[in-house]
XYZ file of N, CA and C in Angstrom:
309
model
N 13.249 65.529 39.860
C 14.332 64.583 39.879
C 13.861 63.209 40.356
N 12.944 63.123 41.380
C 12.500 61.910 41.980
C 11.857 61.573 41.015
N 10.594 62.516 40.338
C 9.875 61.690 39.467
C 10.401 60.875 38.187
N 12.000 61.514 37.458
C 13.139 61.204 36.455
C 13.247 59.782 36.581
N 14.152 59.503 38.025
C 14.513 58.493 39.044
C 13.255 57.055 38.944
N 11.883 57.328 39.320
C 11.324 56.533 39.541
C 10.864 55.918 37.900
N 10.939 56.854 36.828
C 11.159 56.439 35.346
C 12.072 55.302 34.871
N 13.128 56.472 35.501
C 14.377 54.918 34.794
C 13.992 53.998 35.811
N 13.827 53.998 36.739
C 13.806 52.292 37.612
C 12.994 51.391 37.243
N 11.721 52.081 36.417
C 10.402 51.051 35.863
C 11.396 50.825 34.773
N 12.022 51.826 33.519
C 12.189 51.433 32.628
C 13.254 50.044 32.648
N 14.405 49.972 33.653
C 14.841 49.272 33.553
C 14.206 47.615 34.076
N 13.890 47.740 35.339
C 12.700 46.350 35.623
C 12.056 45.942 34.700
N 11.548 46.808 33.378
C 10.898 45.913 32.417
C 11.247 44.961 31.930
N 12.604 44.975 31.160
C 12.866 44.116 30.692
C 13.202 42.293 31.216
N 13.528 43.036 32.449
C 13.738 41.643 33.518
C 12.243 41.074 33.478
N 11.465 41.815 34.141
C 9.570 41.038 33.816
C 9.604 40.307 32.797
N 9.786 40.812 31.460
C 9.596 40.443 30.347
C 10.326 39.198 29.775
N 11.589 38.927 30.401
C 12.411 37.870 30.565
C 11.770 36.732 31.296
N 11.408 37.246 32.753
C 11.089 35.948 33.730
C 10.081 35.237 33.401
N 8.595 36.091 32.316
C 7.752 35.844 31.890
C 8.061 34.743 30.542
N 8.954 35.281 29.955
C 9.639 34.121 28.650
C 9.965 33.163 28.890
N 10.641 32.867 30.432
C 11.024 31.058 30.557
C 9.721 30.361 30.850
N 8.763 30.880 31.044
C 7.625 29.768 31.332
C 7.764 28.951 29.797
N 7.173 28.013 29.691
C 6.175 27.169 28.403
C 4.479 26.996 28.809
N 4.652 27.717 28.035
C 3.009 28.208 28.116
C 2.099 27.072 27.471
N 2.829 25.908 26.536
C 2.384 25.329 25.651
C 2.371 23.916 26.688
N 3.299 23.937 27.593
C 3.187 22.792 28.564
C 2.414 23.272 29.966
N 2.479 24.327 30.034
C 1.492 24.702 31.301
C -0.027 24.745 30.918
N -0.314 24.878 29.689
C -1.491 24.879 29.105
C -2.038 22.806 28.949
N -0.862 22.624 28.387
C -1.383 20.761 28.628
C -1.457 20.449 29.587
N -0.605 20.329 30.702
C -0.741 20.026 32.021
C -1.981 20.718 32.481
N -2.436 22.000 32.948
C -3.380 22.382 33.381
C -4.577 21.470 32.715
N -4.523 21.621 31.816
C -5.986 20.666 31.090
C -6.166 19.215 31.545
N -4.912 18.609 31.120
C -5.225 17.497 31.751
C -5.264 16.917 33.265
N -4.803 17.995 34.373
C -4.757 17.283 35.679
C -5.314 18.265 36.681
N -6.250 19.529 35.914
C -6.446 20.743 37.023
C -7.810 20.838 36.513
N -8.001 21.142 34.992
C -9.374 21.916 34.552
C -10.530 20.851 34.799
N -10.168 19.603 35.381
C -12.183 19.107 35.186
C -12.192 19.319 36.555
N -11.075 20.159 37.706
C -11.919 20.621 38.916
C -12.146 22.016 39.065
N -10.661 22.563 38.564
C -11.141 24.160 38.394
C -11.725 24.996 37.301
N -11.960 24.071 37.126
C -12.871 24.653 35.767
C -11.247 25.313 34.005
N -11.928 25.372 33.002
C -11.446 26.015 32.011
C -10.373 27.226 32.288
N -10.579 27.894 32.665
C -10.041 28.667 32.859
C -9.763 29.475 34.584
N -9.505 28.233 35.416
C -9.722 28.511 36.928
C -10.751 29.053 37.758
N -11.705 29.162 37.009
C -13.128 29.974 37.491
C -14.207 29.053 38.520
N -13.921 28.021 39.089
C -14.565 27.033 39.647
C -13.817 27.169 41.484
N -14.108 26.967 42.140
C -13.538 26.491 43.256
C -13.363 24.873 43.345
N -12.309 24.170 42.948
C -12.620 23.051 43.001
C -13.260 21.888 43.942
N -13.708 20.825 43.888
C -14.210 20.484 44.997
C -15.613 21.283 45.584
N -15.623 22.398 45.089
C -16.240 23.270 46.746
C -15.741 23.803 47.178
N -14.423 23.296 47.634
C -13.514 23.467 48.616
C -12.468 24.691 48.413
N -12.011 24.389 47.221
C -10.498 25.763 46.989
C -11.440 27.096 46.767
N -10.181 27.617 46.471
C -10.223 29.077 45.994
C -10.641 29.328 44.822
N -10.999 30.300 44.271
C -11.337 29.968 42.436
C -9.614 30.903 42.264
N -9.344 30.461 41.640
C -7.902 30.615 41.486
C -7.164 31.949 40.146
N -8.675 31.825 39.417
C -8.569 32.547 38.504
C -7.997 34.275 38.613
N -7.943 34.784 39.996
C -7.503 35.852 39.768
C -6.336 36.192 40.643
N -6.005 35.164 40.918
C -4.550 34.594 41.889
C -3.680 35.239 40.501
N -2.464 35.684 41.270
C -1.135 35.893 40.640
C -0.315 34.880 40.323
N 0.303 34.670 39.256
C 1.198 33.364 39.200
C 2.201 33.209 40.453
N 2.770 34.306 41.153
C 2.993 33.720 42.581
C 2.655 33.377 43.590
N 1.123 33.717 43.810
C -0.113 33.010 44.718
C -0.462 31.311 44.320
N -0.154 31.664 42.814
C -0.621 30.009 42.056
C 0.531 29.080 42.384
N 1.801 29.543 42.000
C 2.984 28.784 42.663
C 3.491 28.041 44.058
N 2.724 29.485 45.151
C 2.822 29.221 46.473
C 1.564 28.155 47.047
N 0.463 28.606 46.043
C -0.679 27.476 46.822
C -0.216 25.975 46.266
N 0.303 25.946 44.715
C 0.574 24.287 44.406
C 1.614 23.954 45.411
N 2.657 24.920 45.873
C 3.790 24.607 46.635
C 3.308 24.012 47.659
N 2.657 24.321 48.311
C 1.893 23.851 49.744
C 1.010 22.930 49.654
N 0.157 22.468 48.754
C -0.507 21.904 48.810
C 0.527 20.352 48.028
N 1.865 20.475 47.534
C 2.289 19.271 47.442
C 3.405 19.199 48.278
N 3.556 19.920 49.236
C 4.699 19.820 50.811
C 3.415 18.909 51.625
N 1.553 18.995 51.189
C 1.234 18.789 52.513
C 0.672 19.850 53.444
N 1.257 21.221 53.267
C 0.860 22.078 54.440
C -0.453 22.727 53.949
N -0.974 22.245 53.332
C -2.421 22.545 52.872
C -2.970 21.264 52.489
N -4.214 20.263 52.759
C -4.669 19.228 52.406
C -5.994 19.641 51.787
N -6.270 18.586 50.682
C -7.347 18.697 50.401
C -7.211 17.376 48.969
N -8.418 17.535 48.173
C -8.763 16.489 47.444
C -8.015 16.441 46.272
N -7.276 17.278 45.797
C -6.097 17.357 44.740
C -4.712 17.682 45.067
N -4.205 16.870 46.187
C -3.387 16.585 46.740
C -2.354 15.887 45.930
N -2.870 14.706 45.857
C -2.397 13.925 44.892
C -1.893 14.028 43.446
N -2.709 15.229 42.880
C -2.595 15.678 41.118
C -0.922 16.516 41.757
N -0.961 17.812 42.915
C 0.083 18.617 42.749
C 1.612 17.408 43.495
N 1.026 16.509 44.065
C 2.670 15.900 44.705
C 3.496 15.831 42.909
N 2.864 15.600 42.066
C 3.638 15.301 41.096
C 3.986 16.331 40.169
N 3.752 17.421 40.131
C 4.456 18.994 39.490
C 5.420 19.091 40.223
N 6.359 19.413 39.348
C 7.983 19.644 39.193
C 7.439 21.277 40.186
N 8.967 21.823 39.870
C 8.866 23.539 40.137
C 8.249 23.885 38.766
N 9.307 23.852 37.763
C 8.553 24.168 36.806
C 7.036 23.839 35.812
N 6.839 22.657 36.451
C 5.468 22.472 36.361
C 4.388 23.597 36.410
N 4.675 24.036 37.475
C 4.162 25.070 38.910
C 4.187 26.454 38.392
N 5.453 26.617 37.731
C 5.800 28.009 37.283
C 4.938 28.074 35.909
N 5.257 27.096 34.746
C 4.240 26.724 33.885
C 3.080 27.189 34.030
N 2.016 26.270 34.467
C 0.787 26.154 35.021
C 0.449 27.676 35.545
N 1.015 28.374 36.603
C 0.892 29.730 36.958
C 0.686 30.840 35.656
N 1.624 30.689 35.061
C 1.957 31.656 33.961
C 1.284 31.481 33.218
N 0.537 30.311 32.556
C -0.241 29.799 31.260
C -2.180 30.678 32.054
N -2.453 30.110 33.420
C -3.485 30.456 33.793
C -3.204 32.411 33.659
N -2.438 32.842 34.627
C -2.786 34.530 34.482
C -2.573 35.017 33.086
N -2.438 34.440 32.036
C -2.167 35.030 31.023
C -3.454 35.229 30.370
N -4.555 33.884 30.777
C -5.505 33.783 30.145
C -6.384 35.077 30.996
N -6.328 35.728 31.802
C -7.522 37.046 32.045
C -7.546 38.252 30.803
């Protein structure tokens, strides 16, 4: 019965995933990333930028969300400071979703 139970609960969460994943624009998180992220993190996030970051590439789009979040509040400084003050939310959500898609 538990194992029944824990069936339908995935089956139903899918479709919600599959939804939250559809509002990104993958086609604007993909331009934006190129033009204001990839000549530090590399192509496909595989660089630490600077030196300094994380290589980002195997971050979750909510690790990717929470680090641009912070790093354009300020509560994280560093040399691309300046590129994230200007991403929207959805910028953020974009950009997240366009990078984990590419593994």
């Amino acid at each position: 019965m538990k194992k029944t139970r824990l069936i339908l609960t995935a089956l139903y969460a899918l479709p919600l995933a599959v939804q939250a994943d559809n509002n990104a624009d993958l086609k604007k998180g993909e331009r934006i990333y190129k033009q204001q992220c990839a000549t530090c993190h590399g192509k496909q996030g595989e660089k630490p930028a600077m030196g300094q970051s994380a290589v980002i590439r195997h971050f979750t789009a909510e690790q990717i969300v929470t680090a641009l979040s912070k790093r354009k509040s300020g509560e994280i400084q560093g040399a691309g400071n300046s590129v994230k003050e200007r991403l929207s939310e959805s910028d953020m959500k974009n950009i997240a979703e366009f990078l984990t898609r590419q593994k």
